[in-house]
Coordinates of C-alpha atoms and ligand atoms in Angstrom, one line a residue:
P7 CA 229.8 82.6 101.8
A8 CA 227.5 82.4 104.9
T9 CA 223.8 82.4 104.5
P10 CA 222.8 86.1 104.5
D11 CA 220.8 87.2 107.5
A12 CA 217.2 88.5 107.3
A13 CA 217.9 92.1 107.5
T14 CA 220.4 92.0 104.5
L15 CA 217.9 89.9 102.5
A16 CA 214.8 92.1 103.3
P17 CA 215.1 94.4 100.3
A18 CA 215.6 91.3 97.9
L19 CA 212.7 89.5 99.4
D20 CA 210.5 92.5 99.1
L21 CA 211.3 92.9 95.5
L22 CA 210.8 89.1 94.9
K23 CA 207.4 89.3 96.4
R24 CA 206.4 92.6 94.9
I25 CA 207.5 91.9 91.3
W26 CA 207.4 88.2 90.9
G27 CA 204.9 87.4 93.6
Y28 CA 207.2 84.6 95.1
D29 CA 207.5 84.2 98.9
A30 CA 211.0 82.8 99.1
F31 CA 214.2 82.3 97.3
R32 CA 215.0 78.7 96.3
G33 CA 218.2 77.0 97.5
V34 CA 221.4 79.0 96.9
Q35 CA 219.4 81.9 95.2
A36 CA 219.5 84.0 98.4
Q37 CA 223.3 83.6 98.8
I38 CA 223.9 84.5 95.1
V39 CA 221.6 87.5 95.3
S40 CA 223.1 88.9 98.4
T41 CA 226.7 88.3 97.1
V42 CA 226.1 90.0 93.8
A43 CA 223.9 92.8 95.2
G44 CA 226.8 93.4 97.7
G45 CA 229.3 94.1 94.7
G46 CA 230.8 90.7 94.6
N47 CA 231.4 88.3 91.6
A48 CA 229.9 84.8 91.3
M49 CA 230.1 81.6 89.4
V50 CA 226.6 79.9 89.3
L51 CA 226.2 76.3 88.3
M52 CA 222.6 75.4 88.6
P53 CA 220.7 72.8 86.6
T54 CA 218.1 73.8 83.9
G55 CA 214.9 75.0 85.7
G56 CA 216.9 75.7 88.9
G57 CA 216.1 79.5 88.8
K58 CA 219.1 81.2 87.4
S59 CA 217.4 84.2 86.1
L60 CA 216.3 85.6 89.4
C61 CA 220.0 85.4 90.5
Y62 CA 220.9 88.3 88.2
Q63 CA 217.5 90.0 87.8
V64 CA 217.0 90.8 91.4
P65 CA 220.6 92.0 92.0
S66 CA 220.2 94.2 88.8
L67 CA 217.1 95.9 90.5
L68 CA 218.8 96.2 93.8
R69 CA 221.9 97.9 92.6
P70 CA 222.1 101.3 90.9
G71 CA 222.5 101.2 87.2
V72 CA 221.5 98.6 84.5
G73 CA 222.1 94.9 84.7
I74 CA 223.7 93.7 81.4
I75 CA 222.7 90.1 80.6
V76 CA 224.9 88.4 77.9
S77 CA 223.0 85.7 76.2
P78 CA 223.4 83.8 72.9
L79 CA 219.6 83.2 72.6
I80 CA 218.6 86.0 70.4
A81 CA 215.4 84.3 69.4
L82 CA 214.3 84.4 73.1
M83 CA 215.3 87.9 74.2
K84 CA 212.2 89.4 73.0
D85 CA 210.0 87.1 75.0
Q86 CA 212.0 87.6 78.1
V87 CA 211.9 91.3 77.7
D88 CA 208.2 91.3 77.1
T89 CA 207.6 89.2 80.3
L90 CA 209.7 91.5 82.3
R91 CA 208.0 94.6 81.0
G92 CA 204.6 92.9 81.9
L93 CA 205.9 92.8 85.4
G94 CA 206.9 96.4 85.4
V95 CA 210.7 96.0 85.0
R96 CA 212.3 98.4 82.6
A97 CA 214.0 95.9 80.3
A98 CA 215.3 96.1 76.7
Y99 CA 217.5 94.0 74.3
L100 CA 220.2 94.7 71.9
N101 CA 220.7 92.2 69.0
S102 CA 220.9 92.0 65.3
T103 CA 217.1 91.9 65.0
L104 CA 216.6 95.5 65.9
S105 CA 216.6 98.2 63.3
L106 CA 219.0 101.2 63.4
D107 CA 216.3 103.4 65.0
G108 CA 215.6 100.6 67.6
V109 CA 219.2 100.4 68.5
R110 CA 219.4 104.3 68.9
E111 CA 216.4 104.2 71.2
V112 CA 217.8 101.6 73.5
E113 CA 221.1 103.3 73.5
A114 CA 219.4 106.6 74.6
A115 CA 217.5 104.8 77.3
L116 CA 220.7 103.2 78.6
L117 CA 222.5 106.6 78.7
S118 CA 219.7 108.5 80.5
G119 CA 219.4 105.6 83.2
E120 CA 215.9 104.6 82.2
L121 CA 216.7 100.8 82.1
D122 CA 216.9 98.2 84.8
L123 CA 217.9 95.3 82.7
L124 CA 219.5 95.1 79.2
Y125 CA 220.0 91.7 77.3
A126 CA 222.6 91.8 74.7
A127 CA 224.0 89.3 72.2
P128 CA 227.8 88.9 72.8
E129 CA 228.8 90.2 69.3
R130 CA 226.6 93.3 69.9
L131 CA 227.9 93.9 73.4
L132 CA 231.5 93.7 72.1
L133 CA 231.1 96.3 69.5
P134 CA 233.6 99.2 70.4
R135 CA 230.6 101.5 70.2
T136 CA 228.6 99.5 72.7
L137 CA 231.5 99.2 75.1
D138 CA 232.2 102.9 75.0
L139 CA 228.5 103.5 75.8
L140 CA 228.7 101.2 78.7
E141 CA 231.7 103.1 80.2
R142 CA 229.4 106.2 80.2
A143 CA 226.4 104.5 81.7
P144 CA 226.0 103.3 85.3
V145 CA 226.3 99.4 85.1
A146 CA 224.9 97.3 87.9
L147 CA 226.4 94.1 86.9
F148 CA 227.4 91.8 84.0
A149 CA 225.6 88.4 83.9
V150 CA 226.9 85.9 81.4
D151 CA 224.2 83.5 80.8
E152 CA 224.9 80.1 79.2
A153 CA 228.5 80.8 80.1
H154 CA 229.6 77.1 79.0
C155 CA 229.5 78.8 75.5
V156 CA 233.1 80.2 76.1
S157 CA 234.6 76.8 76.1
Q158 CA 235.4 74.6 73.1
W159 CA 235.0 71.7 75.6
G160 CA 231.4 72.4 76.0
H161 CA 228.8 71.2 73.6
D162 CA 227.9 74.6 72.5
F163 CA 231.0 76.5 71.8
R164 CA 230.6 80.2 70.6
P165 CA 233.8 81.8 69.7
E166 CA 232.4 85.3 70.3
Y167 CA 231.9 84.4 73.9
Q168 CA 235.8 84.4 74.3
G169 CA 235.9 88.2 73.6
L170 CA 234.1 88.6 76.9
S171 CA 237.4 88.7 78.5
V172 CA 237.3 92.4 77.9
L173 CA 234.8 92.7 80.6
P174 CA 237.1 92.1 83.6
E175 CA 239.7 94.3 81.8
R176 CA 237.6 97.4 81.1
F177 CA 235.0 97.1 83.9
P178 CA 237.1 95.7 86.9
D179 CA 234.8 97.4 89.3
V180 CA 231.4 96.0 88.0
P181 CA 230.3 92.7 89.5
R182 CA 230.5 89.9 87.1
M183 CA 228.5 86.6 87.2
A184 CA 228.7 83.6 85.1
L185 CA 225.7 81.2 84.9
T186 CA 225.5 77.8 83.3
A187 CA 223.6 74.4 83.7
T188 CA 226.4 72.3 82.3
A189 CA 230.1 72.6 83.0
D190 CA 232.5 69.9 83.6
D191 CA 235.9 70.7 85.2
R192 CA 237.6 71.8 82.0
T193 CA 234.6 74.1 80.9
R194 CA 234.4 75.5 84.3
A195 CA 238.1 76.3 84.3
D196 CA 237.7 78.1 80.9
I197 CA 234.7 80.1 82.2
L198 CA 236.8 81.2 85.3
R199 CA 239.8 82.2 83.1
V200 CA 237.9 84.1 80.5
L201 CA 235.7 86.0 82.9
D202 CA 238.6 86.3 85.5
L203 CA 236.5 84.7 88.2
G204 CA 239.2 82.7 89.8
A205 CA 238.7 84.4 93.1
A206 CA 234.8 84.4 93.0
P207 CA 232.7 82.2 95.1
Q208 CA 231.2 79.2 93.3
F209 CA 227.6 78.4 93.9
I210 CA 226.9 74.8 92.7
S211 CA 223.5 73.4 93.2
S212 CA 222.6 69.7 93.1
F213 CA 222.0 68.4 89.6
D214 CA 219.4 65.9 90.8
R215 CA 216.0 66.3 89.4
P216 CA 214.1 63.9 91.7
N217 CA 210.7 64.3 89.8
I218 CA 212.2 63.0 86.6
G219 CA 212.0 59.2 86.0
Y220 CA 214.9 58.0 83.8
R221 CA 214.2 55.2 81.3
V222 CA 216.5 53.7 78.6
G223 CA 215.7 50.9 76.3
Q224 CA 217.1 49.0 73.4
K225 CA 215.9 50.2 70.0
D226 CA 214.0 47.9 67.8
S227 CA 211.0 49.7 66.1
P228 CA 211.5 53.3 67.6
K229 CA 208.3 54.9 66.4
T230 CA 206.1 52.3 67.6
Q231 CA 208.0 52.1 70.9
L232 CA 207.5 55.9 71.3
L233 CA 203.8 55.8 70.5
D234 CA 203.2 53.0 73.0
F235 CA 205.1 54.9 75.5
I236 CA 203.1 58.1 74.9
R237 CA 199.9 56.2 74.9
A238 CA 200.6 54.3 78.0
E239 CA 202.0 57.0 80.2
H240 CA 201.7 60.5 78.7
A241 CA 198.5 60.6 76.5
G242 CA 197.6 64.2 75.9
D243 CA 200.7 65.5 77.7
A244 CA 203.1 68.1 76.3
G245 CA 206.4 66.6 75.5
I246 CA 209.5 66.9 73.3
V247 CA 210.8 64.2 71.0
Y248 CA 214.5 64.6 70.0
C249 CA 215.8 63.1 66.8
L250 CA 219.2 63.4 65.2
S251 CA 218.3 64.4 61.7
R252 CA 215.9 66.8 60.1
K253 CA 214.5 63.9 57.9
S254 CA 213.7 61.7 60.9
V255 CA 212.1 64.8 62.7
E256 CA 209.7 65.4 59.8
E257 CA 209.0 61.7 59.4
T258 CA 208.2 61.1 63.1
A259 CA 206.1 64.1 63.3
K260 CA 204.0 63.1 60.4
W261 CA 203.6 59.6 61.7
L262 CA 202.6 60.7 65.2
Q263 CA 200.0 63.0 63.6
A264 CA 198.7 60.1 61.7
Q265 CA 198.3 58.1 64.8
G266 CA 196.3 60.8 66.4
V267 CA 199.0 62.5 68.5
D268 CA 199.0 66.2 68.3
A269 CA 202.5 66.7 67.0
V270 CA 204.6 69.4 65.1
A271 CA 208.1 69.3 63.7
Y272 CA 210.9 71.7 64.6
H273 CA 214.4 72.0 63.1
A274 CA 216.8 74.7 62.0
G275 CA 215.9 73.9 58.2
L276 CA 212.3 75.2 58.6
P277 CA 211.5 78.7 57.6
P278 CA 211.8 81.1 60.5
R279 CA 207.9 81.7 60.6
E280 CA 207.2 78.0 60.9
R281 CA 209.7 77.6 63.6
T282 CA 208.3 80.6 65.7
H283 CA 204.8 79.2 65.1
A284 CA 205.7 75.8 66.5
Q285 CA 207.4 77.4 69.4
D286 CA 204.5 79.5 70.2
R287 CA 202.1 76.7 69.9
F288 CA 204.2 74.6 72.3
L289 CA 204.4 77.3 74.9
N290 CA 200.7 78.3 74.6
E291 CA 198.9 75.1 74.1
E292 CA 198.3 72.1 76.3
G293 CA 199.4 68.8 75.3
L294 CA 201.4 69.4 72.1
V295 CA 204.3 67.2 71.1
V296 CA 207.3 68.9 69.5
V297 CA 209.4 66.5 67.4
A298 CA 212.8 68.4 67.0
T299 CA 216.4 68.4 66.6
V300 CA 218.6 69.7 69.4
A301 CA 218.0 73.2 67.8
F302 CA 214.8 73.3 69.9
G303 CA 214.6 73.9 73.6
M304 CA 217.6 76.1 74.8
G305 CA 216.1 78.7 77.0
I306 CA 212.5 77.7 76.5
D307 CA 210.7 77.9 79.8
K308 CA 207.7 75.7 79.7
P309 CA 207.1 74.5 83.2
N310 CA 204.7 71.5 82.4
V311 CA 206.6 69.5 79.8
R312 CA 205.7 66.0 80.9
F313 CA 208.2 64.0 78.9
V314 CA 211.3 64.2 76.9
A315 CA 212.0 61.3 74.5
H316 CA 215.1 60.6 72.6
L317 CA 214.7 58.4 69.5
D318 CA 218.4 58.8 68.8
L319 CA 221.4 59.0 71.2
P320 CA 222.6 62.5 72.1
K321 CA 226.2 63.2 71.5
S322 CA 227.2 63.5 75.2
M323 CA 226.1 63.3 78.9
E324 CA 225.8 67.0 79.0
G325 CA 223.4 67.1 76.0
Y326 CA 221.4 64.3 77.4
Y327 CA 221.2 66.0 80.8
Q328 CA 220.3 69.4 79.4
E329 CA 217.7 68.0 77.0
T330 CA 216.0 65.8 79.5
G331 CA 216.2 68.7 82.0
R332 CA 213.5 70.4 80.0
A333 CA 210.9 68.1 81.4
G334 CA 209.2 68.6 84.7
R335 CA 210.3 72.2 85.6
D336 CA 207.2 72.6 87.7
G337 CA 208.4 69.7 90.0
L338 CA 205.6 67.3 89.0
P339 CA 206.4 63.8 87.9
S340 CA 207.8 63.6 84.4
T341 CA 209.6 61.1 82.3
A342 CA 213.0 61.1 80.4
W343 CA 212.6 58.3 77.9
M344 CA 215.2 57.0 75.3
V345 CA 215.7 54.1 73.0
Y346 CA 219.2 53.5 71.5
G347 CA 220.9 50.9 69.4
L348 CA 224.3 50.0 68.1
S349 CA 223.8 52.0 64.9
D350 CA 223.3 55.1 67.0
V351 CA 226.6 54.7 68.6
V352 CA 228.2 54.2 65.1
N353 CA 226.4 57.3 63.8
V354 CA 227.5 59.6 66.7
R355 CA 231.0 58.2 66.5
R356 CA 231.1 59.0 62.7
M357 CA 229.8 62.6 63.4
L358 CA 232.4 63.2 65.9
A359 CA 235.2 61.7 63.8
S360 CA 234.3 63.8 60.8
S361 CA 234.1 67.1 62.6
D362 CA 237.0 69.5 62.0
A363 CA 237.6 70.0 65.6
P364 CA 241.1 69.7 66.8
E365 CA 242.2 66.2 68.0
D366 CA 242.3 66.8 71.6
V367 CA 238.8 68.2 71.4
K368 CA 237.6 65.1 69.6
R369 CA 239.1 62.9 72.2
V370 CA 237.3 64.8 75.0
E371 CA 234.0 64.4 73.0
A372 CA 234.6 60.7 72.4
G373 CA 235.0 60.4 76.3
K374 CA 231.7 62.2 76.8
L375 CA 230.0 59.8 74.4
D376 CA 231.6 56.9 76.2
A377 CA 230.1 58.2 79.5
L378 CA 226.7 58.5 77.9
L379 CA 227.1 54.8 76.8
T380 CA 228.1 53.7 80.2
Y381 CA 224.9 55.3 81.5
C382 CA 222.8 53.6 79.0
E383 CA 224.4 50.2 79.7
T384 CA 224.5 50.5 83.5
A385 CA 222.8 47.9 85.7
A386 CA 222.9 50.3 88.6
C387 CA 220.7 53.1 89.4
R388 CA 220.6 55.5 86.5
R389 CA 220.5 58.6 88.7
E390 CA 223.6 57.4 90.5
V391 CA 225.5 57.2 87.2
L392 CA 224.1 60.4 85.9
L393 CA 225.0 62.5 89.2
A394 CA 228.4 60.7 89.4
Y395 CA 229.3 62.2 86.0
F396 CA 228.5 65.7 87.3
G397 CA 230.7 65.0 90.3
E398 CA 227.9 64.3 92.9
G399 CA 228.2 61.3 95.1
Y400 CA 224.5 60.3 95.0
Q401 CA 223.7 56.8 96.6
G402 CA 221.0 54.9 94.8
P403 CA 218.6 53.2 94.5
C404 CA 216.5 56.3 93.7
G405 CA 213.4 54.2 93.1
N406 CA 212.6 56.4 90.1
C407 CA 214.5 55.0 87.1
D408 CA 214.0 51.8 85.2
T409 CA 217.0 50.0 86.7
C410 CA 215.7 50.6 90.2
L411 CA 212.1 49.7 89.3
N412 CA 212.9 46.6 87.1
P413 CA 216.3 45.5 87.9
P414 CA 217.8 44.1 84.8
R415 CA 219.4 40.6 84.5
V416 CA 223.0 40.8 85.0
R417 CA 225.9 38.6 84.6
D418 CA 228.9 38.4 87.0
M419 CA 231.8 39.6 84.9
T420 CA 234.4 39.7 87.8
R421 CA 236.7 37.1 86.2
E422 CA 236.6 39.1 82.9
A423 CA 237.3 42.3 84.7
Q424 CA 240.4 40.7 86.4
M425 CA 241.6 39.5 82.9
A426 CA 241.2 43.0 81.4
L427 CA 243.0 44.6 84.4
S428 CA 245.8 42.2 84.2
A429 CA 246.1 42.8 80.3
A430 CA 246.5 46.5 81.0
I431 CA 249.1 46.0 83.8
R432 CA 251.1 43.4 81.9
T433 CA 251.3 45.6 78.9
G434 CA 252.7 48.5 81.0
N435 CA 249.6 50.5 81.8
R436 CA 249.7 52.5 78.6
F437 CA 247.6 50.9 75.8
G438 CA 244.2 51.8 74.7
A439 CA 241.0 49.7 74.6
A440 CA 241.6 48.4 71.1
H441 CA 244.9 47.0 71.7
L442 CA 243.9 45.4 75.1
T443 CA 241.0 43.8 73.3
D444 CA 243.4 42.3 70.7
V445 CA 245.5 41.0 73.5
L446 CA 242.6 39.5 75.3
L447 CA 241.1 38.0 72.3
G448 CA 244.6 36.5 71.3
R449 CA 244.9 38.5 68.0
A450 CA 248.4 38.6 66.8
T451 CA 248.2 42.0 65.1
E452 CA 251.3 43.8 64.0
K453 CA 251.3 46.0 67.0
V454 CA 250.8 43.1 69.4
V455 CA 253.6 41.1 67.9
S456 CA 256.0 44.1 67.7
M457 CA 255.4 44.8 71.3
N458 CA 256.0 41.0 72.2
H459 CA 252.4 41.0 73.7
H460 CA 251.6 37.6 72.0
T461 CA 254.0 36.0 74.5
L462 CA 252.2 37.3 77.6
P463 CA 250.3 34.8 79.7
T464 CA 247.2 37.1 79.2
F465 CA 247.4 36.7 75.4
G466 CA 244.2 35.1 74.3
V467 CA 242.7 34.4 77.7
G468 CA 239.5 36.1 76.7
A469 CA 238.9 34.4 73.5
A470 CA 235.5 32.9 74.8
H471 CA 234.1 36.5 74.4
D472 CA 233.6 38.7 71.5
E473 CA 235.1 42.2 71.0
K474 CA 231.9 44.0 72.0
T475 CA 232.0 42.3 75.4
W476 CA 235.5 43.3 76.0
R477 CA 234.8 46.8 75.0
G478 CA 231.9 46.8 77.5
V479 CA 234.0 45.4 80.2
L480 CA 236.8 47.9 79.7
R481 CA 234.3 50.9 79.4
Q482 CA 232.7 49.8 82.7
L483 CA 236.1 49.4 84.3
V484 CA 237.0 53.0 83.2
S485 CA 233.6 54.4 84.3
L486 CA 233.7 52.8 87.8
G487 CA 237.3 54.0 88.3
F488 CA 239.3 50.7 88.2
L489 CA 241.0 51.9 85.0
A490 CA 242.1 55.5 84.3
A491 CA 242.2 56.8 80.8
G492 CA 245.5 58.8 80.2
E493 CA 247.2 60.3 77.3
H494 CA 246.6 58.9 73.8
H495 CA 243.6 56.7 75.2
G496 CA 246.1 54.7 77.3
L497 CA 244.4 52.9 80.1
S498 CA 246.1 52.2 83.4
A499 CA 245.0 50.3 86.6
T500 CA 244.2 52.6 89.5
G501 CA 244.7 51.9 93.2
K502 CA 241.2 50.8 93.3
A503 CA 241.9 48.0 90.8
R504 CA 243.6 46.0 93.6
T505 CA 240.2 45.3 95.2
L506 CA 238.8 43.7 92.0
L507 CA 242.1 41.7 91.5
K508 CA 242.1 40.5 95.0
G509 CA 238.5 39.5 94.7
E510 CA 237.1 42.0 97.2
A511 CA 235.1 43.9 94.6
T512 CA 232.8 42.4 91.8
L513 CA 231.7 43.7 88.4
T514 CA 228.4 43.0 87.0
L515 CA 227.2 43.8 83.5
R516 CA 223.7 43.8 81.9
E517 CA 222.9 40.8 79.8
D518 CA 221.0 42.9 77.3
T519 CA 224.1 44.8 76.5
L520 CA 226.2 41.7 75.9
M521 CA 226.1 40.2 72.5
P522 CA 225.8 36.5 72.0
R523 CA 229.0 34.8 71.2
A524 CA 230.8 35.4 68.0
R525 CA 228.5 34.7 65.1
R526 CA 231.2 33.4 62.8
A527 CA 231.9 30.6 65.1
E528 CA 228.3 29.4 64.8
K529 CA 228.3 29.6 61.0
H530 CA 231.5 27.5 60.7
P531 CA 231.2 25.0 63.5
Ligands
ADP618 P1 216.9 78.4 84.5 O1 217.2 79.7 83.9 O2 217.8 78.0 85.7 O3 216.5 77.2 83.7 P2 214.6 79.9 85.4 O4 215.2 81.1 85.9 O5 214.0 80.0 84.0 O6 215.5 78.6 85.4 O7 213.5 79.4 86.5 C1 212.7 78.3 86.2 C2 211.4 78.4 86.8 O8 211.3 78.5 88.1 C3 210.7 79.7 86.4 O9 209.4 79.4 86.0 C4 210.7 80.7 87.6 O10 209.8 81.5 87.5 C5 210.6 79.6 88.7 N1 211.4 80.1 89.9 C6 212.6 80.4 90.1 N2 212.9 80.8 91.2 C7 211.8 80.8 92.0 C8 211.5 81.1 93.4 N3 212.3 81.5 94.3 N4 210.1 80.8 93.8 C9 209.3 80.4 92.8 N5 209.5 80.1 91.6 C10 210.7 80.3 91.1
ZN619 ZN1 217.5 54.7 90.3

């Protein structure tokens, strides 16, 4: 859709100024607001901190009736509503924390047209009683926040979100918007299907957060590394430290406190009162460090978080992006810092493998972890790799990530890349990384022999390297588009592979991600 002209936007700008005190919309906000205020549907993909809230709040106020905001974040609804009321907006929420009287009160306000905005948890909205009520009340729009929750491909699947498909069925004339900060192609397709938004314009903002500096290091003594980082660059700053387990959350928080850092623990196993207290302190105090599991942060709007640190590897690129995105919402310089080690990789893989998700979901999740590892191991600009994952063709160097600022030592692995590609081609472009590695290393496994791959000229050409190196080479070939992963993990050479095979392209890998040659050979000379 075209950029709306000044006359169309005037009422929206007037509201923006009068209620929020802002002078202008940011980026695509204006287009979204005018589309929805005009009765249209919209799909909104905007990074965390990009300003999604105004995209539904302003049209809700411009249109007659109440704007219904579907959100999974029950714990935050009250805060959001309090803030809006403070601005003079007639807002309320419906979720399981309300008493029966509280529910009746909101319902009455809804029916008598006394509300501008109503936040609702999906399970509450989808009750027959609530839906009947909405059919009798004027509804301005439905905004489905955190819309990626509809998809089991996302990292935050909530089955009740799928029930939202009743909205287009029962309220075909009410504008619908889906909003999310993370959506790959499959997730986006699920959102469009469930909310019947196939014909709606999609508003996609850049995912680049130029004020965040990205840093990834090898883990050796994580707590000390973290403390050194905080002391050197963020002493006295507010920050979030993510750990995988509740136990390491508590240990790390205690340890930081003992070192004089103002830190507090947060995880889902703590009593609700303690959690709320930690959250309130984080929001209201300057310079508090919250050590937390991923349970912390969704929907928390603290503009001046100066760093987000990961002591353990997140499960996916989406997770990493969303968590690091909580830094620097105010646009000031901030840091996303992470250390990871081989044991993290093993841990996350084990977690993924032991989940009871269906096989195809597990496969997608494994792919997302691989993408994150590629990012960790890259010698290229991190921002470039990160944005490439979200489909953006950003050209580094960005000058604000560790690989740009201190280029790592790399080794030319073009020859090895050619070997790996030829192993894929000669085995028929249908075997996975494990089998190709066996062929390259010259391992006559049962499968290798049964396929006659031990007679190929490629068999054993890679014996000078170890398994991890080959996995690294194959992973980089996939992430750079020289190999494509197909069904059952099968890897096939792409059109682009010819450039590498002909020597027109090169492949370099970081030295610190390559292990020394097989230890066993050293022990038994
Ligand atoms: P998201 O939901 O996309 O993570 P929010 O809607 O919470 O982001 O907005 C992030 C921050 O940006 C908030 O503090 C908000 O007040 C601010 N903001 C959003 N839009 C504007 C604007 N047009 N002008 C000034 N500040 C804005
Ligand atoms: Zn960079």
